[in-house]
Structure formats: C-alpha cells, structure tokens
Coordinates of C-alpha atoms and ligand atoms in Angstrom, one line a residue:
X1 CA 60.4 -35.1 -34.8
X2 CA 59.0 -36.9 -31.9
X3 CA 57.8 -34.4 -28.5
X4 CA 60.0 -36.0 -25.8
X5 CA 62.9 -35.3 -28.6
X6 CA 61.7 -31.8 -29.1
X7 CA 61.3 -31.1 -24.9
X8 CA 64.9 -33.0 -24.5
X9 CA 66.5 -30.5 -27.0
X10 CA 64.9 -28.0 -25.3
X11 CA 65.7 -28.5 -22.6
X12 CA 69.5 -28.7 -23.4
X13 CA 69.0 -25.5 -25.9
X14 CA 67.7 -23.9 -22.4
X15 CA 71.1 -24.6 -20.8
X16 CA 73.0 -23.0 -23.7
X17 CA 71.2 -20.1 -24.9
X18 CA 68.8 -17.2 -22.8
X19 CA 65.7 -18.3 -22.4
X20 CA 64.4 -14.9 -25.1
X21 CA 66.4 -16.8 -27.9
X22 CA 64.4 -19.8 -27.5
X23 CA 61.8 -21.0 -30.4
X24 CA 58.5 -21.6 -29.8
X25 CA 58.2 -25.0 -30.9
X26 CA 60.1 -27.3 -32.0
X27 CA 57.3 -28.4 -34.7
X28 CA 54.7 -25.5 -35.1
X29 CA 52.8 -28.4 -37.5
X30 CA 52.1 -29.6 -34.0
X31 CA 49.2 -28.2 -31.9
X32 CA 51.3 -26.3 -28.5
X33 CA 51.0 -28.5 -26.2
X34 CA 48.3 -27.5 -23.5
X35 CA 49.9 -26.3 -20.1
X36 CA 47.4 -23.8 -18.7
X37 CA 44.5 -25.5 -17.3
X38 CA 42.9 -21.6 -16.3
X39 CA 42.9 -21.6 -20.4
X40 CA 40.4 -24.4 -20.8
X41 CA 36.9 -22.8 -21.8
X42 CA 35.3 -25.4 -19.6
X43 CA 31.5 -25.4 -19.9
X44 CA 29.8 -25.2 -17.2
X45 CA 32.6 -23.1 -15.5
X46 CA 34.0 -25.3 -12.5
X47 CA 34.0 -23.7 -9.1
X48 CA 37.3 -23.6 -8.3
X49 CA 40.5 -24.6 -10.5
X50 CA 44.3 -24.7 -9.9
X51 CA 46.4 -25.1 -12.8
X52 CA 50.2 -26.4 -12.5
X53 CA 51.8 -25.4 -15.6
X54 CA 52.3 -29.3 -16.9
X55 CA 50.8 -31.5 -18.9
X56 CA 49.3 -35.1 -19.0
X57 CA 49.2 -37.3 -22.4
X58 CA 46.9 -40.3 -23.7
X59 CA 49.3 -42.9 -25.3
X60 CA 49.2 -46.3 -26.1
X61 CA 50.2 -47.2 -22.5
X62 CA 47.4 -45.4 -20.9
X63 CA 44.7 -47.1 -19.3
X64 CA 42.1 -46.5 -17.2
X65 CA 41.8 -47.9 -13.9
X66 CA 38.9 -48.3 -11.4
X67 CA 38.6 -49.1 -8.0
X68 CA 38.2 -52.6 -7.5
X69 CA 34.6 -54.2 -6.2
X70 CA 32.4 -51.8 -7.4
X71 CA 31.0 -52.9 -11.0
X72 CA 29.6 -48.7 -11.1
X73 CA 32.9 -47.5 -11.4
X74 CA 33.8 -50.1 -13.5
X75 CA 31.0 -49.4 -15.6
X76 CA 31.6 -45.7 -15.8
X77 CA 35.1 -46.5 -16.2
X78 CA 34.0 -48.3 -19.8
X79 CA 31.9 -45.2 -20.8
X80 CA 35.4 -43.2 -20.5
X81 CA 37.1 -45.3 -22.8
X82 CA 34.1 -45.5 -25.0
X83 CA 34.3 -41.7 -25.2
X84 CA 38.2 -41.9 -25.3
X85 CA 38.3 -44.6 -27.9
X86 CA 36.7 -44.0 -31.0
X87 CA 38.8 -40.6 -32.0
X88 CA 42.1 -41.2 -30.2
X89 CA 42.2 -45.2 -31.5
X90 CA 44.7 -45.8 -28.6
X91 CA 42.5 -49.0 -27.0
X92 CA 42.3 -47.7 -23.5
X93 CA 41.2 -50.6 -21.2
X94 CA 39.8 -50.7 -18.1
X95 CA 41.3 -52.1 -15.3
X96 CA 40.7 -52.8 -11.6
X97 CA 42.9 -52.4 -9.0
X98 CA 42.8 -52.3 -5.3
X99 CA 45.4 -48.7 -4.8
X100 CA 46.5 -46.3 -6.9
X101 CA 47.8 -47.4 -10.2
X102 CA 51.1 -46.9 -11.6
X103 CA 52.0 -43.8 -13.4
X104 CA 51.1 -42.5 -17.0
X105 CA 47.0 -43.7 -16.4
X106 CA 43.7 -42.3 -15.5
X107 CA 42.2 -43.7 -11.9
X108 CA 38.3 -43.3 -11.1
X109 CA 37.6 -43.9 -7.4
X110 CA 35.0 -43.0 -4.7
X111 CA 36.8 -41.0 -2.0
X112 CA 35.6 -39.0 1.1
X113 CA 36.1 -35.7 -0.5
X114 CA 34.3 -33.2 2.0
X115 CA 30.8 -32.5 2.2
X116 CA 30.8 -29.4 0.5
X117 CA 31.3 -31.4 -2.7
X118 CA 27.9 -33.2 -1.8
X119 CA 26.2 -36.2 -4.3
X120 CA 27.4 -34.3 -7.7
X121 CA 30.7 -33.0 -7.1
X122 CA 34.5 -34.0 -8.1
X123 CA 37.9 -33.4 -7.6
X124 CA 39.8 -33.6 -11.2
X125 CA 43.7 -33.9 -10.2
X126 CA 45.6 -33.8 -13.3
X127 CA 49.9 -34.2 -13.4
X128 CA 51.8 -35.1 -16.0
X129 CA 51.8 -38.6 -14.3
X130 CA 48.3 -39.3 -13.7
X131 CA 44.8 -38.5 -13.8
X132 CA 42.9 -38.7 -10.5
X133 CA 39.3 -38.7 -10.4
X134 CA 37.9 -38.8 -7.5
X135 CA 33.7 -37.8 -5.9
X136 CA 31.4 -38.6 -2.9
X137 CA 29.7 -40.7 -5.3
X138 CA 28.9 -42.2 -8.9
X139 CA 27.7 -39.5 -9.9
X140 CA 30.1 -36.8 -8.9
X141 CA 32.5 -39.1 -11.8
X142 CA 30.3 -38.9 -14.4
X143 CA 30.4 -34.9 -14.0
X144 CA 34.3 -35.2 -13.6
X145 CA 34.1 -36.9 -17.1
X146 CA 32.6 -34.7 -18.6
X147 CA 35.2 -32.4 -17.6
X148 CA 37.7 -34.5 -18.5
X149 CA 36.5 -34.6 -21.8
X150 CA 36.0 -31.0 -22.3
X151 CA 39.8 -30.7 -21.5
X152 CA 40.6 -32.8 -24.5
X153 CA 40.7 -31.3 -27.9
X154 CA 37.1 -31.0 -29.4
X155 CA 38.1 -34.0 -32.0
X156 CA 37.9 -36.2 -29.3
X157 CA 33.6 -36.2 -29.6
X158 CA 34.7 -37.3 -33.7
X159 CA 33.7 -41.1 -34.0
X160 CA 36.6 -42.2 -36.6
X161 CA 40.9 -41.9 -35.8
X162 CA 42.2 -38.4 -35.7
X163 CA 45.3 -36.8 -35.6
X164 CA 46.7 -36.5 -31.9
X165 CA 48.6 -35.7 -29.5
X166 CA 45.7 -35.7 -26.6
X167 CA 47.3 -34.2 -23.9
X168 CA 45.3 -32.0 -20.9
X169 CA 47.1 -29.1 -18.9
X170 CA 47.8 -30.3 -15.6
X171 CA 46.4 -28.5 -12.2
X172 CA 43.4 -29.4 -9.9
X173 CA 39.7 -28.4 -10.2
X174 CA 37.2 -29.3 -7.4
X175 CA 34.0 -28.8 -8.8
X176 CA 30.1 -29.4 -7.5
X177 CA 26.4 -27.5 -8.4
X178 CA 24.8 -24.9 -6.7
X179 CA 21.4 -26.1 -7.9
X180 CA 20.4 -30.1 -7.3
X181 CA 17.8 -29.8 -10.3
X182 CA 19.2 -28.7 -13.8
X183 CA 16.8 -29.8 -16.7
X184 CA 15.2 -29.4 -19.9
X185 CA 11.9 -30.5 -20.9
X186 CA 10.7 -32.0 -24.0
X187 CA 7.4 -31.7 -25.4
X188 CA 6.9 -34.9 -27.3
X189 CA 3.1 -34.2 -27.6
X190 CA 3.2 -31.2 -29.9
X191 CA 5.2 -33.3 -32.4
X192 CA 6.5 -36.7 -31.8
X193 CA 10.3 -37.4 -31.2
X194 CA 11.3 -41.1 -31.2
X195 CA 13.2 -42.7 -28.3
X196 CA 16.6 -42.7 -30.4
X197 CA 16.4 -38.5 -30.3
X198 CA 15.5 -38.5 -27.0
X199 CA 18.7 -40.6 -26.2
X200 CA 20.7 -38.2 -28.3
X201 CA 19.2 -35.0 -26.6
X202 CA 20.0 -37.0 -23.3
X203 CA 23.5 -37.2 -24.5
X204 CA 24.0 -33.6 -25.9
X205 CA 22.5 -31.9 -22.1
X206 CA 24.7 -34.4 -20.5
X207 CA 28.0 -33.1 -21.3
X208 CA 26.7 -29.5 -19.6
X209 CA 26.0 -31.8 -16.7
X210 CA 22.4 -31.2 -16.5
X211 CA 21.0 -34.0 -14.7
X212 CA 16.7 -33.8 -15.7
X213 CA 15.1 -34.1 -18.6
X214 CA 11.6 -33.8 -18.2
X215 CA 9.0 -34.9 -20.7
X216 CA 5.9 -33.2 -21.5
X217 CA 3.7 -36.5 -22.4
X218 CA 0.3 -35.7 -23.1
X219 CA -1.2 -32.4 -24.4
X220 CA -4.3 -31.2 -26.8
X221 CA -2.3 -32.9 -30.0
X222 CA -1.5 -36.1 -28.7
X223 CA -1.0 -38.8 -25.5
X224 CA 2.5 -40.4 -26.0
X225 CA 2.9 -42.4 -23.3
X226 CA 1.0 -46.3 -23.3
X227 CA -1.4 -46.6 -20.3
X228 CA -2.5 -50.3 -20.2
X229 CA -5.6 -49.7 -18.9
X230 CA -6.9 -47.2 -20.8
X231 CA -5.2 -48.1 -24.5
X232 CA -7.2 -46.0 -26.2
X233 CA -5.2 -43.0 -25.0
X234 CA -2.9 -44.0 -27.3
X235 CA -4.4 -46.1 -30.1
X236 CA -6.5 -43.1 -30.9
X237 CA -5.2 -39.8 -28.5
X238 CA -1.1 -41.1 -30.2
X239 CA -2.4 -41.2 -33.8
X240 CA -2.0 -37.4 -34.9
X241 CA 0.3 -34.2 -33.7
X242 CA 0.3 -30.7 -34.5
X243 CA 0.0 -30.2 -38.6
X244 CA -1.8 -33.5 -38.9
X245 CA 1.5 -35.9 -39.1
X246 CA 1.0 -39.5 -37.8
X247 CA 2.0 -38.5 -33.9
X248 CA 2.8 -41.8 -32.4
X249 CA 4.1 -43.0 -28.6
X250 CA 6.4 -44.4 -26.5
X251 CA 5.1 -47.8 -25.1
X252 CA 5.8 -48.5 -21.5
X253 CA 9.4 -50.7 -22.7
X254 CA 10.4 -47.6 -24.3
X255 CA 9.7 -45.1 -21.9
X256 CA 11.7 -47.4 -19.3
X257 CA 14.9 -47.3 -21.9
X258 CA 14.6 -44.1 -22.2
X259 CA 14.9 -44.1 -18.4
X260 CA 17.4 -46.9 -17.8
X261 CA 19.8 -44.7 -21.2
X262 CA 19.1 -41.3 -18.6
X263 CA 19.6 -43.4 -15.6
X264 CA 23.1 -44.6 -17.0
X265 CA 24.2 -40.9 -17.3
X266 CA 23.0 -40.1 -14.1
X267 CA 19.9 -38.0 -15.0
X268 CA 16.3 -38.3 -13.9
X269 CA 13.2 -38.8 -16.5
X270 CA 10.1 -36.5 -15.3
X271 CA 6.9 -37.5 -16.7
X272 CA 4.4 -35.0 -17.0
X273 CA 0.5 -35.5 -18.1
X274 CA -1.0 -32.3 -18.0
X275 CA -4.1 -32.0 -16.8
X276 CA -7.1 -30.9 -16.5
X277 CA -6.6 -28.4 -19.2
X278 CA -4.2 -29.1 -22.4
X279 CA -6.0 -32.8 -22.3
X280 CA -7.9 -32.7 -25.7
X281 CA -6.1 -36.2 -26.9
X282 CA -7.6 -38.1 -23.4
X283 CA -11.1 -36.2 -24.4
X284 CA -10.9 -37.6 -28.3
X285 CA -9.5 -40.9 -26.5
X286 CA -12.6 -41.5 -24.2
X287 CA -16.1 -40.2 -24.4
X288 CA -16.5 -40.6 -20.2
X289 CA -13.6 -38.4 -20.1
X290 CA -15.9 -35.3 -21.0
X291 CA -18.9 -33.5 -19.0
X292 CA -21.3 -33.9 -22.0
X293 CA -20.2 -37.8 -22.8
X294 CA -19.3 -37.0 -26.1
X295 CA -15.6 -38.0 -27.2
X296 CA -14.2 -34.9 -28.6
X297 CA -12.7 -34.4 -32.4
X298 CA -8.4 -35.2 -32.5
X299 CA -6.9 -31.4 -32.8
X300 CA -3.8 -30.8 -34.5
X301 CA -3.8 -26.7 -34.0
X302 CA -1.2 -24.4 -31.9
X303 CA -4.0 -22.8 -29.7
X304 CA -4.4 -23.3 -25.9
X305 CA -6.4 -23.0 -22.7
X306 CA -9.7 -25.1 -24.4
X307 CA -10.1 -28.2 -23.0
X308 CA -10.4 -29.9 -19.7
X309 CA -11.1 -32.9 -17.8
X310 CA -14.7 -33.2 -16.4
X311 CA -13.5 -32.9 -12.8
X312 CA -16.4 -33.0 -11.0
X313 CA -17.2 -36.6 -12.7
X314 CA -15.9 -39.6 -10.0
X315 CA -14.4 -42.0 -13.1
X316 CA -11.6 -39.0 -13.8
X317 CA -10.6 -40.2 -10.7
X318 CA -10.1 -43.1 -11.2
X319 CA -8.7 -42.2 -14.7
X320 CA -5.9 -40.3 -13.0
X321 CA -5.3 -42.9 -10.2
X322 CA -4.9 -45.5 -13.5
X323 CA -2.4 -43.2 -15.5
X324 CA -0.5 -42.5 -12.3
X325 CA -0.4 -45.6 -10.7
X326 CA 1.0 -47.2 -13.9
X327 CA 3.1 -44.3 -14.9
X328 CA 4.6 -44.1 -11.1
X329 CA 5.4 -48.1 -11.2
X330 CA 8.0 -47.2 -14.4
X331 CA 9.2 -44.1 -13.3
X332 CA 12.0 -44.7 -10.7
X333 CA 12.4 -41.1 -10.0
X334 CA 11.2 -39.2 -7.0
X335 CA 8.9 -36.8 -9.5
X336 CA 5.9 -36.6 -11.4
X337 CA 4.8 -33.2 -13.3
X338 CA 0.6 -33.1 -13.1
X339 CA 0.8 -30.0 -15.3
X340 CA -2.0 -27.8 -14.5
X341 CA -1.5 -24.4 -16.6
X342 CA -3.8 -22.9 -18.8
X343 CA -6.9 -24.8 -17.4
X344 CA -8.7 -21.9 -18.8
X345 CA -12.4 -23.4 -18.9
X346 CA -11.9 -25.2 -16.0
X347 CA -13.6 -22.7 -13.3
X348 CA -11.1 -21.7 -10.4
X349 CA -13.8 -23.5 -8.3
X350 CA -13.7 -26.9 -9.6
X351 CA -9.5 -26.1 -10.1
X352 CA -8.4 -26.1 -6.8
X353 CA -10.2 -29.3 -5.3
X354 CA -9.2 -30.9 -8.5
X355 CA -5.1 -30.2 -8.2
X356 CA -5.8 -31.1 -4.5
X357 CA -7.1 -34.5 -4.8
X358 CA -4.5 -35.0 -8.1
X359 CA -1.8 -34.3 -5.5
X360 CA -2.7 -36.9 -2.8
X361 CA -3.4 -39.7 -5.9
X362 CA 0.1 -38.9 -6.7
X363 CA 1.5 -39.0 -3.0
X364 CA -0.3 -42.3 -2.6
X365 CA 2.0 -43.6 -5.8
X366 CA 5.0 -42.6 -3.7
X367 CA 5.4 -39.2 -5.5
X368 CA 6.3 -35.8 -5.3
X369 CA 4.4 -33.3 -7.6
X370 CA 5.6 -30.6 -9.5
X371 CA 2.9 -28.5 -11.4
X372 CA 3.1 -25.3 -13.5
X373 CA 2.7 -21.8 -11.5
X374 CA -1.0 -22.0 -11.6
X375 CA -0.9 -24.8 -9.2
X376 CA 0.2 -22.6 -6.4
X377 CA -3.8 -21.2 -6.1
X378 CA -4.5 -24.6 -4.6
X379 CA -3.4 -26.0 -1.1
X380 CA 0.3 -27.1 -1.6
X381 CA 0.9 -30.3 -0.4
X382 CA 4.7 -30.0 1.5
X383 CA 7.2 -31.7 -0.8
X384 CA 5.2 -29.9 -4.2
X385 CA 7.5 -27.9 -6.2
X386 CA 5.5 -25.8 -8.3
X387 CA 7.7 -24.3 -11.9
X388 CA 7.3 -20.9 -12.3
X389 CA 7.4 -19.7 -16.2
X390 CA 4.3 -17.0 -16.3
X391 CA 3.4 -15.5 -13.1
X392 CA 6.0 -14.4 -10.3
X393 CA 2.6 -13.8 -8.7
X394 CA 1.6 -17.7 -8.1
X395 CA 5.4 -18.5 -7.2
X396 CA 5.5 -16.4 -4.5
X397 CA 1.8 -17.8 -3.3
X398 CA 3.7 -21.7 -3.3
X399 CA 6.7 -19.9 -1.5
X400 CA 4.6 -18.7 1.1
X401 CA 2.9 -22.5 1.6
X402 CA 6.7 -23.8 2.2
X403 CA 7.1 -25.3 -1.9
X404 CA 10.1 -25.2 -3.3
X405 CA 10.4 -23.4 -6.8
X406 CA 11.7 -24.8 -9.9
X407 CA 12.3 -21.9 -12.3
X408 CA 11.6 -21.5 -16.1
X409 CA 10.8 -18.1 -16.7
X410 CA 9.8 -18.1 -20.2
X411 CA 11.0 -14.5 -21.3
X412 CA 14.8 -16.3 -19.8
X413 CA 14.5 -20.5 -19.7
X414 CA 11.9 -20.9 -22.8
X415 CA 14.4 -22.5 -25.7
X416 CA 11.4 -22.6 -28.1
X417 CA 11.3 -18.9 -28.4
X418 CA 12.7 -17.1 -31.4
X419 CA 16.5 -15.8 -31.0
X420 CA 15.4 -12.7 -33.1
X421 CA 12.6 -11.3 -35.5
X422 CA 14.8 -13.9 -38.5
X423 CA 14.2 -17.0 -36.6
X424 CA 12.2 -19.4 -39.0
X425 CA 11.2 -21.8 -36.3
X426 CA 9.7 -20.9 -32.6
X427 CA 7.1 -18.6 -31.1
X428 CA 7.6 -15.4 -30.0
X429 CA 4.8 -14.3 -27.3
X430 CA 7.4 -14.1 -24.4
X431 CA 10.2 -12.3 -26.6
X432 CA 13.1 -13.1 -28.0
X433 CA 15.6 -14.8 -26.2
X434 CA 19.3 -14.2 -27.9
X435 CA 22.3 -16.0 -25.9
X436 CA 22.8 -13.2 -24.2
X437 CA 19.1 -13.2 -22.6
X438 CA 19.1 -16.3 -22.1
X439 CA 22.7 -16.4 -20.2
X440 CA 22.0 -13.1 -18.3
X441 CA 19.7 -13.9 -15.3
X442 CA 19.8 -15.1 -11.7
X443 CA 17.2 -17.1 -10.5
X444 CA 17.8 -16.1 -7.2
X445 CA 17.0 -12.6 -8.2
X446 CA 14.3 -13.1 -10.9
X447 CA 11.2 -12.3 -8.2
X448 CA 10.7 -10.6 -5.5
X449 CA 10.6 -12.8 -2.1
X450 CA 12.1 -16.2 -4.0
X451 CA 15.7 -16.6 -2.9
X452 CA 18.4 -19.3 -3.3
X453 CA 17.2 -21.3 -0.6
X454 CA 13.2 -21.4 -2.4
X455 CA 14.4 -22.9 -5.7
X456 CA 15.2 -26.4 -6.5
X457 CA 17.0 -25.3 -10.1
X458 CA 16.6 -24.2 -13.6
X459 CA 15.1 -26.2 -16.5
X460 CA 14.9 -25.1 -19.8
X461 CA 11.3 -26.0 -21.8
X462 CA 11.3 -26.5 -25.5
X463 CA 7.5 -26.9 -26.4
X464 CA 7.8 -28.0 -29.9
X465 CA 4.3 -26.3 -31.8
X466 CA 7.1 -24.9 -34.5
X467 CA 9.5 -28.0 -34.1
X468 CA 9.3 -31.3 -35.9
X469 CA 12.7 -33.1 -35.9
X470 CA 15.8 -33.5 -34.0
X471 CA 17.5 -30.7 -35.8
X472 CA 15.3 -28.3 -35.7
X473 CA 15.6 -29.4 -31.5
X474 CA 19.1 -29.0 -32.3
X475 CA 19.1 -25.6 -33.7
X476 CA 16.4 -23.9 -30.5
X477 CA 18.5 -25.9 -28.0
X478 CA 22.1 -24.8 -28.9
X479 CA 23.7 -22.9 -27.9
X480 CA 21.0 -21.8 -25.4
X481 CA 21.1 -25.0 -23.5
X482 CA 25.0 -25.0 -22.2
X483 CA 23.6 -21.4 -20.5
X484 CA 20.4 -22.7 -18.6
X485 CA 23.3 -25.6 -17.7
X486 CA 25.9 -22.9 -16.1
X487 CA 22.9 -21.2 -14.6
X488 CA 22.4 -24.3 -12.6
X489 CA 25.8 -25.4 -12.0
X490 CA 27.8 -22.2 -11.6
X491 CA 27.7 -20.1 -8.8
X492 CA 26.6 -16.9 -9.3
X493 CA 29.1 -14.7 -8.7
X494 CA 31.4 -16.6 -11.0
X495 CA 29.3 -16.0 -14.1
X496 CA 30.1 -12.9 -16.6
X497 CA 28.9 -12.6 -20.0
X498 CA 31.8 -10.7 -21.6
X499 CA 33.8 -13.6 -20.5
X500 CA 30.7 -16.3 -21.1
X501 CA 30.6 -15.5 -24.8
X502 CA 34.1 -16.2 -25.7
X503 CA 34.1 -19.4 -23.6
X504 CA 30.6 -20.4 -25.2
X505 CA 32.5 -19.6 -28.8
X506 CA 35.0 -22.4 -27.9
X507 CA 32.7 -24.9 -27.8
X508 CA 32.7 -24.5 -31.9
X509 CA 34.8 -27.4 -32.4
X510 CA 32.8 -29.5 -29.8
X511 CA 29.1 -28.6 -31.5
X512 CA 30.5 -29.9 -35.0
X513 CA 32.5 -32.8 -33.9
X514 CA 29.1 -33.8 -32.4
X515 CA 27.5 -32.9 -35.4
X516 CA 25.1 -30.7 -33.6
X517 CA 23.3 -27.8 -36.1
X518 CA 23.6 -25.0 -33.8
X519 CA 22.1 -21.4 -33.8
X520 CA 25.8 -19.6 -35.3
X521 CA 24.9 -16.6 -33.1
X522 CA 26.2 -12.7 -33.4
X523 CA 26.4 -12.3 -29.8
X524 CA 28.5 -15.2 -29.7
X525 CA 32.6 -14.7 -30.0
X526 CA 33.4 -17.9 -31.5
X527 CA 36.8 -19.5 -31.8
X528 CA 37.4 -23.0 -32.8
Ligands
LIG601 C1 3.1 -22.1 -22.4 C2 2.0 -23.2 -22.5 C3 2.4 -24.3 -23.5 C4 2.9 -23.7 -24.8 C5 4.1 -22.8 -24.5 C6 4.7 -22.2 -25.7 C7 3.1 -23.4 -20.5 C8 3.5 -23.9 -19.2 N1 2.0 -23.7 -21.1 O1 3.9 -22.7 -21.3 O2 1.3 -25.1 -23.7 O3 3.3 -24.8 -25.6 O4 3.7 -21.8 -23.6 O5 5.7 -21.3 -25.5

C-alpha cells in the first residue's frame, strides 16, 4: 500500500471515527514516518531547532538546486547528491536556478542570514515542500549538509540501493560554532598513515563538523613530509617508524591533495615539525644537524625528551628557514605548528632564543605559529597560539602575553589514551579517558584565568606509538571524536551527558553504515 494512499485513508478514517480508534500505521513493515525534528539525535547538537510536526520526502522528482553563478555552490551542490545518491538510487541532479525552485526539491544558496551565524553557520528550513539551505558562506552549507544528512536514516552513509522511504521531519534549525578551531591531529611520524587514510579520517571528522586536522609530521621515528632541499630528511629520516616497519612519506604532491581533499570539505591542514626536541629522524638525516657533527642512529622506540636540534649552530637556521619556507609555499592555511614540547636536553637557555627566532622565520613565511605549552616560556610573538595539553601553568604564562589558547588537555582531548585498564592499544600516563571523560569538560573552565574569550578551540591529538593502521585509528577515535566535535561546536550550556550518551548511542547505525570499527562503549546507551 502506497503512503499518500495510507495518509489519504487516514485522513478520511479521521473524519469517521475518534481520533483514539485510529491505528498506528497503516503498514507497520514501514519505518513511522519521521515528524519530530526535536527527535533527531543530531550530532553535534545544533544551537537552536524548531520542529513543525511534518515531513519532507526524497523521490524520484527531487532535485537539488543551487543558486545560479557561483560554481561553489554548484560544486557543494554535487557533493549532496554524491552523498544522496549512492544509498537512495533516486539520481538527484543538480540544477541552477536564478529564485527559489519549485516545490518538492532541496535549494542551497548564500543568503544574508545575520551575523550571529558568522563564516560557519546555517539555517536548515525543512517543510514538506522544500528544503532550504541557506549560510553567510560556503562553508556555513557544507555544515548544513552535514546536518541534513544526519536527519536521514543512517542507511543513507551505505554505498549500494537500500530500502527507503527517506523522508526528514520538517521544522527549522539555525545553527553556528561557539569555537572557530575544532581539530584533531594526526601523528603520522610514530607510524605512517597513507594519504588515502588520511582522506578517510578527513571524511569521518567532517560529518561532526570539525573543520582542522592537524598533522604531526616529523618526530624521533620518522620525517614524513618531502623537503626539496634537504631530501635526505626523507630518503633516510622517512625510511623506518616505531617497531622498525618501513615508515615512509608524503611527497610535496601528496601533502597538497591531502590539502586540496580537506580544502573541499572546508577544513584546514596544520603542518607541524617539531622541533628542537622530538627531531631524532632530521639528526639520523644530517650530520650538521647535530652539535658533535655526527649523524645520529634512526630510532624506532616509544621514549621521549632525547634529542634536539643544535641551536646554537647558524646552518639550523637556515635548516628551519628551508623546511618552512617550502612547507609554508604548500600550505594555504593561516597556521604552522613549530612543536616545541619535551625539548628536554635542550637547556632553557638556548630554548627560549631558539622558539624566538623559529617564530619570526615563520612570520617571515606569512605564518602564524602555534607551539605546544612549553612555548609560552619564550616571548610570544602576538598572533602565536600556544596548545595547552600538560601544564595549565605555561597556558596561563601565553595568556598573560595576549596568545590565544588552543586546548588539548591530555587527561580530556588525548584520543590515544586507553578507554580503560582492557584497552589493548594506547598509552595510559594521562589516565583513562572513557566517553564520559572525554565528553565531560569545558574548556572555558579547565584552568584557572583562561576563559572563553583566551581559547581559539578544542583539538583532539591521537599520537599513534600503539597505533599502526586505520582501524586501530578508527577504534581510539570513535566514539571519542563526535565529543571533542560538540565541545567545539555546542554551546556550553546546551551540553548534558545523561542526554549526550543516548544521542551518541544513535549514531550506531551511522558508525556501521560507514563501516567505522568503533570502541562499543558501556557508558554509551546505544540504539540503532
Ligand atoms: C606527549 C608527547 C608526545 C607523545 C604523547 C603521548 C606531547 C605534546 N608530546 O604529548 O610526543 O606521543 O604525549 O600521549
């Protein structure tokens, strides 16, 4: 029995009989049609949301349209129906049009929305006529797709045909993030990950609308990112990781599709080469690199604080003003991470000049720094943000010299720690971190003195000593990585974890559409 049949009879049957004698549904085989938005376990939680008690459905009619002269919309407008397409089979097109389209299709268009949406935000207008997207800019569409596609039924992220009918409960959400930065980072130098699983981890932190992924590029165990002029970083710093495997690197093509794939989905690539400490693969790499000219031995170990750059030496200089100046000319975002933790035989002395001078090489490439707490001990250039994950100590020092704070407390933000005493892979030295641990923070209220208006936004580290492949990534990243997201995107006051774990457990569905091999967490209420 077809639905407008079903509604029609009804409809009638509502005329007849009182309203208690009713059935349910015509066809309980049927999914209920969806006609609460408030129900949707939307993930981040939007900031404000209307529902109307309808619904909107995809059919074979429905198409998406895009406002006219503007081949961004018109490309974002494709990745819809490429996420539309594959499960629903309907062959949604994309068409441009100069006003509103007809009923019974989806619109994407740039309107003036109000500032307090800003670059990211959207307004989502769903009746059972239409669906209106509308932002500021690009951007602020992407996130409303992302939306959008959470209000469909989790088969939709399923690559063959399924079963339909994909309808969405009508009603209104505006939306936007209280935090401009909302990352992960990626240590590729600890083990390897090729550039197809960084695009998929790209993907995954996409649909929490995190919009940074920064990548942890050179460490003791290996230099993964090709510097032309020094090629020995990688031909012989790339060639091992930890546990002896063959390591490997992006070359500078690579690295800029891995930017361009981010780009596309509206998130920034930060590269970080850490330094001086944590640079044992540049030492093995180049014997000038090192005080006592001797090229040190590869390491494929877990321990840290060792090594350093010989900073008092004029050609490390010129080393970093190499690295940076080629790594600035392919990185089209507004950051690069210079590292600087752990630089425990480096004396504080020869520290602080060093980070100094690193900072104005980088300002003299046309960008920012950020640097790991330790960095606030030196004189903080204005625009460096400096990522607090140790010591609430050297946050507040870069507060008080006007730096912004990006925060990544590891005993909260660190994804490679252990869940509990059971988990096989990850360390443990900060504690575990269940979902609940993770979830339950502010980082406006994490340290004394460093308020909303200090911190630039969350990111969530996975340093990857313990993991070697994309689903061990998988299983240390979800579900704590939609959390770190709603950290950043949800206002504070709107968060709850008794109501965050049974919105987390309807993301089920989603995870194994997506074929994601997530942590199945006790803490966690899930549903389907
Ligand atoms: C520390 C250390 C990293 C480790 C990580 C492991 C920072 C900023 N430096 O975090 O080298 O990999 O812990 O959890």
């Amino acid at each position: 029995m077809n639905k407008d049949f079903c509604s029609l009879t009804a409809l009638f049957a509502a005329v007849l009989l009182a309203a208690a004698m009713l059935p349910m549904s015509c066809n309980p085989a049927l999914p209920a049609t969806p006609k609460d938005l408030a129900q949707d376990a939307l993930l981040p939680r939007p900031v404000s949301l209307e529902a109307t008690g309808s619904s909107f459905r995809l059919t074979e009619k429905t198409d998406i349209y895009v406002e006219a002269g503007n081949p961004e919309i018109e490309r974002l407008g494709q990745y819809l129906a490429g996420l539309l397409n594959p499960a629903t089979g309907l062959e949604i097109g994309v068409k441009t049009t100069e006003e509103a389209p007809p009923s019974g299709h989806i619109y994407l268009a740039l309107n003036n929305n109000g500032p307090e949406l800003g670059p990211e935000g959207y307004q989502l207008e769903i009746t059972e006529k239409a669906v209106n997207l509308t932002a500021n800019q690009p951007a602020g569409l992407f996130y409303g797709i992302q939306t959008l596609r959470q209000l469909l039924p989790a088969a939709i992220e399923q690559q063959e045909k399924q079963e339909g009918p994909w309808e969405i409960a009508s009603g209104t959400i505006r939306d936007y993030p209280t935090y401009p930065y909302r990352g992960a980072m990626l240590d590729v130098a600890r083990h390897f990950f090729a550039v197809e699983d960084v695009k998929r981890y790209i993907d995954l932190i996409s649909l929490y609308k995190m919009n940074m992924l920064h990548l942890h590029l050179s460490d003791d165990q290996g230099w993964r990112i090709e510097i032309k002029s020094w090629p020995n970083l990688t031909a012989k710093g790339g060639s091992t990781e930890v546990g002896g495997g063959a390591g490997g690197y992006f070359t500078q093509e690579q690295y800029q599709d891995i930017v361009q794939y981010a780009q596309d989905r509206y998130m920034t690539i930060i590269p970080e080469i850490d330094m001086p400490g944590h640079t044992n693969a540049a030492l093995a790499s180049y014997a000038v690199l090192n005080c006592d000219d001797k090229a040190r031995e590869l390491y494929t170990g877990t321990e840290v604080g060792f090594s350093t750059l010989c900073t008092t030496k004029d050609t490390i200089y010129q080393f970093i003003d190499d690295v940076i100046r080629e790594l600035a000319a392919i990185t089209p975002g507004p950051y690069l991470h210079i590292g600087g933790d752990e630089s425990h035989v480096t004396p504080m002395a020869e520290y602080i000049p060093f980070i100094n001078r690193v900072q104005s090489i980088v300002a003299a490439h046309g960008k920012q720094v950020i640097g790991w707490d330790e960095i606030a001990n030196a004189t903080l250039e204005p625009n460096t943000v400096v990522q607090y994950w140790s010591k609430a100590e050297n946050a507040q020092k870069g507060v008080a010299q006007g730096a912004k704070v990006l925060m990544s407390p590891a005993s909260k933000a660190y994804v490679d720690m252990k869940y509990d005493s059971t988990t096989q892979l990850g360390l443990s030295w900060a504690g575990f971190i269940e979902i609940d641990t993770g979830y339950i923070w502010d980082p406006a209220t994490m340290a004394e003195g460093i308020g909303k208006e200090n911190i630039l936004g969350v990111e969530a580290p996975l340093w990857t000593e313990t993991v070697t492949n994309i689903k061990e990534l998988e299983y240390m990243t979800f579900p704590r990585i939609p959390g770190i997201a709603e950290i950043g995107w949800t206002p504070a006051s709107l968060r709850d974890w008794e109501e965050y774990k049974v919105r987390l457990g309807k993301q089920k569905g989603r995870f194994e559409a997506l074929g994601i091999n997530y942590y199945v967490s006790p803490k966690v209420t899930w549903g389907e």
